[in-house]
Amino acid sequence: MCPEETRFSARCLVRLTVNGQSHELEVEPRVTLLDLLRERLQLTGAKKGCNRGECGACTVLLDGRRVNACLVLAASAEGCAVTTVEGLAQDGRLHPVQQAFIEHDAFQCGFCTSGQIMSALACITEGHTGSNAEIREWMSGNLCRCAAYPQIAEAVAAAARDMSASEAA
Amino acid sequence: MQDFSYARATSRAEALALAAEGDTAILAGGTELLNWLRIGIAAPGRVVDISRTPGMDGVEALPGGGARIGALTRLNDAAQHPLIQHSYPVLSQAILKSASAQLRNLATIGGNPLQRVRCPYFRAEEPTPCNKRAPGSGCAALHGFNEKHAIFGWTEDCVAVQPSDPAAALAALDAVYVTERRDADGRRIPARSFHVLPSEDPTAHTVLEPGELIVSIEIAEPATRSAYLKLRERESYEYATVSAAVVLDLDGEVIRRARIALGSVAMRPWRLDEAERRLQGQRLGGPEVEAAVDAGFAEARPLSSNAYKIRLARNAVLRTLNLATRAS
C-alpha cells in the first residue's frame, strides 16, 4: 500500500499474491518485482538475465498477463496476483507446458527455460499458436542463447494441442 | 539504481499535480523509465506512478468517425482492439511489430512515443560525447558508428533517430497527442511535429514540457487502406533499420491522396511531403509513382556509414504503397 494521497514515500508496503499465497513486504521504491521474487521470496525460477527487458528470462504472469519482471517496480505490483514457474505444477504433476518442454527437448542449458515456459503458457492462452510462424513471432521476446528455437516452437504447439484437448474433454 | 521516493496517482488531477512537482519522473508502463534509471539517463528524486490512473485507458470511437486511444492503453490492447485493427491497420501493424509480446503488455501507447533514441552513445554507461546526454559534449556518432542513424534532418550536433514504430504510423495518420497540464491549458499536438529535430534543439526529444501529460491520442477518419512495413536485421523483436507507414485515399486506380511517414530515418517520423504532393492524381503502378517517391528523397543526406538507408527507405515506400493498395 503505497501512499494513497499526494505524498511521495521512501518506503512502500507491498501486498501481493504470488502463486496463490499472500505476502506483505516493505520495500524501497527502486526494488523491482524480479528482485522481490528472487531476493525476498526466494523464488529463483524467474531469472535475471539482462535486467533490462531484452532477454525475457524473467517473464512472469502479472494478473494473468506475461510481463518482464525486471521492468516492473514491486511497488507498482501492489494488490496484483503474480504467477511464476514455481506455481505451475499441481499436486506434484508438471503443467502440460512444462511436460511438453521435456518431451520436445526444448532446452539445453536451461537458463531461459522458466521464462520460455511462462511466455509459452501466455502465448497459448492468448491464442497465438495458429502456425509455427505465429508461435515464433509471439515467442520472440524470449531469447535462447543455445538456440533451441525449433524445439521450443514444437513444445508450444504440442502443449497448445494438449491443453485444448483436455479443455474439450 | 539510485533510490527515489514513490507515489501512485489515484486520479488524473493528482497525476497532473504530482507530475508538476520538480525532480519528478512519470512512470506509466516502465519499460523505458526503469532502464533510464539503471543507465543514468534519468536520476529523479521522485517517481509518480500514473499507471492506474482511472479513465486514461481504452479505445473509443469518436462521433465524427475517428478514434480516441487513452494514453495508458497497453500496446497489445490498442493493436488488438477491433476498431484499430479494422479502421487503422497501419497503426495496429506498427504496434505489433514493436518490442515483444510481454513488453507490449506493459508499455503504453502514450509512453511509446516518449522513448529515447537508441544511439549507442546516448545509451552508453560510460561518459561519451552526446549532446542529448550531456549538452555541449558533442556527437560521437557523427564520425563514429552511425550505420543506423539519420538520413534526414540531422545536424552535426545530433544524428540520432526516433525509433518508435507507432509514432510513424500516428504521423502518417495525422493523429493528435492530447495533453493536460496542472498550471496551463492542455494542448493538441500534431503527431508529425511532436518530436524535435536537432536543428531546433539537439538536446531535446519531444515538445512536451515538464509535468505535461499525454492523456489520449486522437485519430480522425478511418484509414482502411493503410500499411506499415518494418525492415530490420531480425524478423522479430528488433528495432527498425527503416520503416514506412502509408495511408492511401484512392479513387479507383488513381491516388486521391497518399500520406507517407518514414520511421527510424530522422529524429522525428519523416513525412515525405514532396512525394505526397506529386503522388496526387497519379495512377497506381504507373512510372510516375517511382519518380514521385524519388522526389521525396531529394533532401536525404547520408552519414559516413549509412548511405544504404536511402535506397532501403525509398524501396520500402514503394513496397508499402503496394501493401496499402491491397489492404481494405
XYZ file of C-alpha atoms in Angstrom:
497
model
C 0.000 0.000 0.000
C 1.996 2.884 -1.278
C 0.853 6.396 -0.484
C -2.836 6.745 -1.191
C -2.626 10.526 -1.242
C -0.417 13.125 -2.818
C 2.638 12.155 -0.863
C 5.886 10.658 -2.019
C 7.278 7.922 0.157
C 10.752 6.450 0.583
C 9.387 3.063 1.666
C 6.473 1.134 0.221
C 4.359 -1.551 1.787
C 3.504 -4.038 -0.960
C 0.765 -6.615 -0.658
C 0.604 -9.143 -3.430
C -0.327 -12.738 -4.123
C 2.357 -14.984 -5.525
C 1.371 -18.417 -6.773
C -1.773 -18.212 -4.656
C -0.029 -17.181 -1.454
C -0.457 -13.710 0.056
C 2.575 -11.646 1.022
C 3.072 -8.274 2.645
C 6.528 -6.746 2.344
C 8.169 -3.390 2.878
C 10.447 -2.395 0.010
C 12.457 0.539 -1.285
C 10.698 2.039 -4.302
C 13.571 1.042 -6.598
C 13.117 -2.692 -5.926
C 11.817 -4.499 -8.973
C 9.258 -7.272 -8.950
C 12.033 -9.590 -10.144
C 14.278 -8.748 -7.182
C 11.359 -9.070 -4.782
C 10.603 -12.561 -6.089
C 14.209 -13.712 -6.093
C 15.725 -11.964 -3.074
C 12.797 -11.632 -0.690
C 10.620 -14.629 -1.520
C 13.449 -16.941 -2.645
C 11.544 -17.753 -5.834
C 14.509 -18.020 -8.184
C 12.633 -19.543 -11.115
C 12.365 -16.167 -12.815
C 15.930 -15.475 -13.933
C 17.875 -12.226 -14.002
C 19.460 -12.385 -17.438
C 19.879 -8.914 -18.931
C 17.926 -7.000 -16.258
C 16.728 -4.550 -18.901
C 13.833 -6.185 -20.696
C 15.809 -7.623 -23.575
C 16.039 -11.370 -22.883
C 12.691 -12.468 -21.415
C 14.258 -14.807 -18.828
C 12.321 -13.021 -16.063
C 8.900 -13.448 -17.688
C 6.088 -13.971 -15.165
C 2.322 -13.545 -15.261
C 1.061 -10.347 -13.630
C -2.711 -10.512 -13.162
C -2.661 -13.221 -15.832
C -0.616 -11.312 -18.434
C 3.005 -12.033 -19.267
C 5.429 -9.260 -18.391
C 9.173 -8.776 -17.883
C 9.504 -8.779 -14.087
C 12.718 -6.718 -14.351
C 10.720 -3.782 -15.763
C 8.040 -3.707 -13.063
C 8.581 -1.916 -9.765
C 7.458 -4.067 -6.854
C 5.577 -1.020 -5.566
C 3.595 -0.898 -8.818
C 2.520 -4.516 -8.355
C 0.620 -3.653 -5.162
C -2.548 -5.743 -4.977
C -1.629 -7.859 -8.004
C -1.536 -11.615 -8.493
C 1.787 -12.986 -9.739
C 2.382 -16.434 -11.192
C 5.916 -17.748 -11.544
C 7.164 -21.044 -12.919
C 7.148 -22.402 -9.356
C 3.359 -22.042 -9.345
C 2.621 -24.191 -12.387
C 2.918 -27.787 -11.160
C -0.158 -29.019 -9.316
C -0.083 -31.856 -6.764
C 3.361 -32.929 -7.904
C 2.295 -33.108 -11.546
C 4.007 -30.922 -14.098
C 1.952 -28.427 -16.077
C 1.336 -29.522 -19.703
C 3.683 -26.774 -20.927
C 6.464 -27.990 -18.622
C 5.849 -31.572 -19.757
C 5.949 -30.545 -23.407
C 9.305 -28.771 -22.953
C 10.774 -32.010 -21.570
C 9.231 -34.221 -24.227
C 10.401 -31.985 -27.072
C 13.894 -31.423 -25.705
C 13.154 -27.683 -25.753
C 16.238 -26.550 -23.832
C 19.925 -27.148 -23.398
C 21.445 -25.089 -20.572
C 18.020 -24.260 -19.136
C 18.687 -20.671 -18.112
C 15.955 -19.205 -20.303
C 13.551 -22.093 -19.763
C 11.380 -20.782 -16.935
C 10.849 -17.548 -18.853
C 10.142 -19.523 -22.024
C 7.591 -21.665 -20.198
C 5.752 -18.701 -18.670
C 5.741 -16.944 -22.028
C 4.580 -20.139 -23.765
C 1.689 -20.507 -21.342
C 0.592 -16.935 -22.095
C 1.131 -17.416 -25.842
C -1.226 -20.411 -25.731
C -3.935 -18.743 -23.635
C -3.742 -15.623 -25.836
C -4.447 -17.854 -28.831
C -1.245 -17.154 -30.752
C -0.378 -20.722 -31.727
C -2.106 -20.944 -35.106
C 1.086 -21.715 -37.010
C 4.791 -22.177 -36.438
C 5.372 -18.643 -37.738
C 2.801 -17.229 -35.319
C 4.394 -19.067 -32.398
C 7.852 -17.823 -33.383
C 6.558 -14.245 -33.649
C 4.733 -14.274 -30.305
C 7.610 -16.052 -28.535
C 10.247 -13.666 -29.922
C 10.608 -11.832 -26.604
C 12.325 -14.871 -25.089
C 15.894 -15.325 -26.236
C 17.627 -18.713 -26.090
C 21.393 -18.497 -26.456
C 21.519 -22.273 -27.038
C 19.171 -21.617 -29.982
C 16.690 -24.355 -29.107
C 14.063 -22.359 -31.005
C 12.767 -25.160 -33.284
C 12.175 -27.443 -30.307
C 10.667 -24.614 -28.239
C 8.174 -23.854 -31.020
C 7.334 -27.573 -31.243
C 6.808 -27.765 -27.498
C 4.500 -24.743 -27.563
C 2.456 -26.227 -30.400
C 2.238 -29.606 -28.627
C 1.235 -28.027 -25.305
C -1.420 -25.966 -27.083
C -2.901 -29.161 -28.578
C -2.695 -30.913 -25.236
C -4.357 -28.050 -23.371
C -7.192 -27.657 -25.869
C -7.757 -31.429 -25.827
C -8.032 -31.515 -22.042
C -10.292 -28.445 -22.157
C -12.589 -30.239 -24.599
C -12.604 -33.405 -22.502
C 19.717 2.027 -9.479
C 19.710 5.211 -7.407
C 16.788 5.237 -4.993
C 13.871 7.643 -5.259
C 10.620 8.238 -3.454
C 7.425 6.947 -4.949
C 3.775 7.909 -5.161
C 0.898 6.382 -7.049
C -1.659 8.772 -8.509
C -5.276 7.803 -7.920
C -6.892 10.422 -10.150
C -5.954 12.411 -13.208
C -5.870 15.646 -11.186
C -3.500 14.004 -8.741
C -1.330 12.650 -11.558
C -1.033 16.170 -13.005
C -0.316 17.695 -9.606
C 2.386 15.169 -8.724
C 3.927 15.268 -12.205
C 4.235 19.050 -11.952
C 6.487 18.863 -8.909
C 10.157 19.344 -9.677
C 12.641 16.465 -9.962
C 9.805 14.035 -10.659
C 9.726 11.332 -13.335
C 6.471 9.885 -14.628
C 6.056 6.091 -14.591
C 3.481 4.511 -16.902
C 4.493 1.196 -18.484
C 8.007 1.488 -17.073
C 9.736 -0.264 -19.977
C 11.875 2.806 -20.710
C 11.995 4.607 -17.358
C 13.438 1.685 -15.402
C 16.280 1.365 -17.891
C 16.930 5.118 -17.852
C 17.248 4.888 -14.079
C 19.682 1.964 -14.392
C 21.866 3.571 -17.078
C 21.729 7.038 -15.517
C 19.821 8.680 -18.378
C 17.441 9.895 -15.666
C 18.064 10.232 -11.936
C 14.901 11.732 -10.463
C 14.391 12.185 -6.744
C 10.747 11.214 -7.146
C 8.692 8.927 -9.351
C 4.959 9.296 -9.775
C 3.252 6.124 -10.931
C 0.323 7.041 -13.173
C -0.230 3.512 -14.490
C -3.508 3.006 -12.640
C -4.971 6.467 -13.098
C -8.654 5.898 -13.848
C -10.191 6.977 -17.137
C -6.981 7.075 -19.154
C -7.089 3.761 -20.969
C -9.206 2.067 -23.603
C -10.201 2.760 -27.193
C -13.390 4.574 -28.131
C -14.988 5.657 -31.387
C -15.348 9.411 -31.838
C -18.691 10.771 -33.039
C -17.243 12.097 -36.302
C -15.821 8.688 -37.269
C -12.407 8.878 -35.641
C -10.912 7.113 -32.641
C -9.564 8.139 -29.258
C -6.971 5.944 -27.553
C -6.382 6.542 -23.861
C -2.709 7.213 -23.178
C -2.436 4.343 -20.692
C -3.803 1.747 -23.111
C -1.255 -1.070 -23.222
C 0.252 -1.569 -26.672
C -1.180 -5.060 -27.150
C -4.657 -3.864 -26.188
C -4.525 -0.911 -28.578
C -3.262 -3.004 -31.501
C -5.801 -5.785 -30.992
C -8.819 -3.563 -30.425
C -11.323 -4.219 -33.263
C -11.655 -0.521 -34.138
C -7.891 -0.114 -34.533
C -7.473 -3.421 -36.374
C -10.230 -2.694 -38.873
C -10.062 1.062 -39.357
C -6.362 1.781 -38.808
C -4.357 -1.271 -39.926
C -1.194 0.849 -40.270
C -1.289 1.550 -36.538
C -2.184 -1.983 -35.480
C 0.649 -3.388 -37.592
C 3.163 -0.817 -36.354
C 2.340 -1.606 -32.730
C 2.512 -5.378 -33.176
C 5.912 -5.020 -34.833
C 7.194 -3.149 -31.785
C 9.130 -4.808 -28.977
C 7.901 -8.218 -27.769
C 4.614 -9.680 -26.551
C 5.500 -9.239 -22.876
C 6.882 -5.709 -23.316
C 3.684 -4.735 -25.158
C 1.681 -5.880 -22.118
C 3.490 -3.234 -20.046
C 4.255 -0.397 -22.467
C 1.538 2.171 -23.115
C 0.551 3.940 -26.333
C 1.089 7.331 -24.674
C 4.509 6.374 -23.358
C 5.807 4.743 -26.531
C 6.426 7.989 -28.492
C 8.391 9.241 -25.465
C 11.026 6.547 -25.828
C 14.520 7.925 -26.218
C 16.865 7.364 -29.131
C 18.682 4.022 -29.413
C 22.011 5.634 -30.363
C 24.702 3.589 -28.583
C 26.456 6.772 -27.468
C 23.264 8.094 -25.875
C 22.740 4.742 -24.129
C 26.389 4.351 -23.097
C 27.065 3.538 -19.458
C 30.421 5.370 -19.642
C 30.622 9.112 -20.377
C 30.666 9.582 -24.158
C 30.180 12.746 -26.209
C 26.442 13.065 -26.742
C 24.542 16.338 -26.808
C 21.384 14.587 -25.664
C 23.094 13.094 -22.604
C 25.410 15.989 -21.801
C 24.515 19.170 -23.737
C 27.586 20.679 -25.346
C 29.643 17.487 -25.233
C 29.361 16.861 -28.986
C 28.127 13.955 -31.091
C 30.262 10.819 -31.103
C 28.054 9.209 -33.753
C 28.748 11.869 -36.404
C 32.091 10.234 -37.227
C 31.563 7.034 -35.239
C 29.166 4.107 -35.528
C 26.274 5.582 -37.495
C 25.009 2.746 -39.717
C 21.519 3.007 -38.216
C 21.413 6.776 -37.876
C 19.625 9.612 -39.643
C 19.361 10.312 -43.362
C 17.004 13.280 -42.933
C 17.092 16.386 -40.764
C 20.327 15.716 -38.898
C 22.900 18.296 -37.898
C 26.473 17.950 -36.702
C 25.101 18.195 -33.162
C 22.910 15.074 -33.341
C 22.417 12.326 -35.924
C 20.193 10.001 -33.895
C 16.757 8.734 -34.965
C 13.490 8.395 -33.105
C 12.804 4.629 -33.248
C 9.098 4.431 -32.353
C 7.020 2.400 -34.811
C 3.621 3.622 -33.538
C 4.825 7.239 -33.773
C 5.498 6.781 -37.500
C 2.022 5.328 -38.052
C 0.452 8.127 -35.994
C 2.337 10.734 -38.043
C 1.029 9.228 -41.296
C -2.489 9.270 -39.823
C -2.150 12.938 -38.783
C -3.034 11.864 -35.260
C -3.045 14.347 -32.401
C -1.475 13.939 -28.961
C -3.863 15.448 -26.421
C -2.091 16.747 -23.322
C -3.008 18.237 -19.959
C -1.006 20.341 -17.532
C -1.576 21.475 -13.962
C -0.566 25.075 -14.466
C -1.663 25.723 -18.034
C -4.178 24.649 -20.635
C -3.742 21.312 -22.303
C -2.569 21.130 -25.879
C -3.405 19.258 -29.064
C -0.026 18.446 -30.611
C 0.115 17.042 -34.170
C 1.961 13.707 -34.210
C 4.096 14.854 -37.135
C 5.601 17.710 -35.143
C 5.703 16.121 -31.674
C 9.392 15.222 -31.824
C 12.124 17.842 -32.007
C 14.684 17.994 -34.819
C 18.285 18.773 -33.850
C 18.173 21.970 -35.934
C 15.582 23.194 -33.412
C 17.281 21.774 -30.297
C 19.831 18.930 -30.391
C 19.322 18.224 -26.678
C 15.537 17.811 -26.895
C 13.418 14.748 -27.609
C 9.831 15.977 -27.776
C 7.940 19.242 -27.393
C 6.380 18.066 -24.098
C 7.092 20.365 -21.186
C 7.958 19.166 -17.681
C 4.826 17.920 -15.957
C 2.818 17.822 -19.191
C 0.947 14.530 -19.600
C -0.320 12.914 -22.769
C -3.854 11.865 -21.794
C -5.043 10.468 -25.125
C -4.287 10.167 -28.807
C -6.944 11.085 -31.340
C -7.127 9.949 -34.936
C -9.549 11.368 -37.493
C -11.292 9.464 -40.258
C -10.681 5.715 -40.744
C -7.730 4.705 -42.902
C -8.573 1.196 -44.034
C -6.176 1.394 -46.991
C -3.037 1.680 -44.958
C 0.001 -0.432 -44.176
C 3.216 -0.495 -42.192
C 6.457 -2.088 -43.324
C 9.336 -2.555 -40.908
C 12.752 -3.562 -42.242
C 15.212 -4.875 -39.701
C 18.067 -7.300 -39.240
C 15.907 -9.880 -37.466
C 12.409 -10.983 -38.390
C 11.014 -10.030 -34.982
C 11.845 -8.217 -31.729
C 14.288 -5.741 -33.231
C 14.343 -2.018 -33.879
C 13.795 -0.871 -37.449
C 16.612 -0.057 -39.816
C 13.937 1.857 -41.696
C 10.155 1.612 -41.612
C 7.390 3.071 -43.749
C 3.793 3.969 -42.863
C 1.438 4.648 -45.776
C -2.186 5.818 -45.732
C -3.953 5.898 -49.094
C -7.118 7.528 -50.323
C -7.958 6.107 -53.747
C -10.402 6.947 -56.484
C -10.439 3.660 -58.345
C -6.874 3.257 -59.611
C -5.987 6.876 -59.047
C -4.353 8.245 -55.911
C -6.532 10.968 -54.442
C -4.155 11.397 -51.523
C -1.172 9.481 -50.172
C 0.317 10.100 -46.755
C 3.764 8.654 -46.122
C 5.813 8.717 -42.921
C 9.200 7.052 -42.546
C 10.380 5.722 -39.195
C 13.953 5.480 -37.908
C 15.324 7.871 -40.531
C 15.234 11.125 -38.553
C 14.718 12.500 -35.075
C 11.004 12.583 -35.887
C 8.722 10.487 -38.084
C 9.577 11.866 -41.520
C 6.642 12.814 -43.736
C 7.561 12.741 -47.432
C 5.707 15.964 -48.258
C 7.092 16.411 -51.762
C 6.352 12.795 -52.700
C 2.850 13.100 -51.275
C 2.249 16.231 -53.364
C 3.471 14.570 -56.554
C 1.544 11.350 -55.991
C -1.737 13.197 -56.009
C -3.665 12.227 -59.154
C -1.174 9.544 -60.204
C -2.302 6.130 -61.380
C -1.233 3.227 -59.159
C 1.712 1.292 -60.516
C 2.446 3.931 -63.137
C 6.014 5.091 -63.862
C 5.263 8.477 -62.298
C 4.874 6.846 -58.895
C 8.559 5.968 -58.629
C 9.573 9.446 -59.763
C 7.245 10.999 -57.200
C 8.718 8.896 -54.397
C 12.251 9.732 -55.553
C 11.382 13.416 -55.272
C 10.661 12.839 -51.606
C 14.278 11.748 -51.118
C 15.846 14.832 -52.732
C 16.757 16.202 -49.302
C 18.116 12.910 -47.926
C 21.764 13.143 -46.816
C 23.817 10.114 -45.796
C 26.286 9.929 -42.932
C 29.640 8.173 -43.271
C 28.203 4.642 -42.936
C 24.506 4.743 -43.801
C 24.080 5.667 -47.477
C 22.369 2.296 -47.926
C 19.438 3.522 -45.843
C 18.389 5.994 -48.557
C 17.837 3.252 -51.136
C 16.340 0.969 -48.488
C 13.840 3.614 -47.382
C 12.933 4.544 -50.957
C 12.213 0.909 -51.816
C 10.322 0.460 -48.546
C 7.983 3.285 -49.544
C 7.254 1.677 -52.918
C 6.568 -1.684 -51.287
C 4.345 -0.133 -48.637
C 2.339 1.759 -51.262
C 1.573 -1.639 -52.791
C 0.711 -3.165 -49.414
C -1.650 -0.302 -48.631
C -3.309 -0.615 -52.038
C -4.142 -4.237 -51.312
C -5.444 -3.500 -47.798
C -9.096 -2.739 -47.219
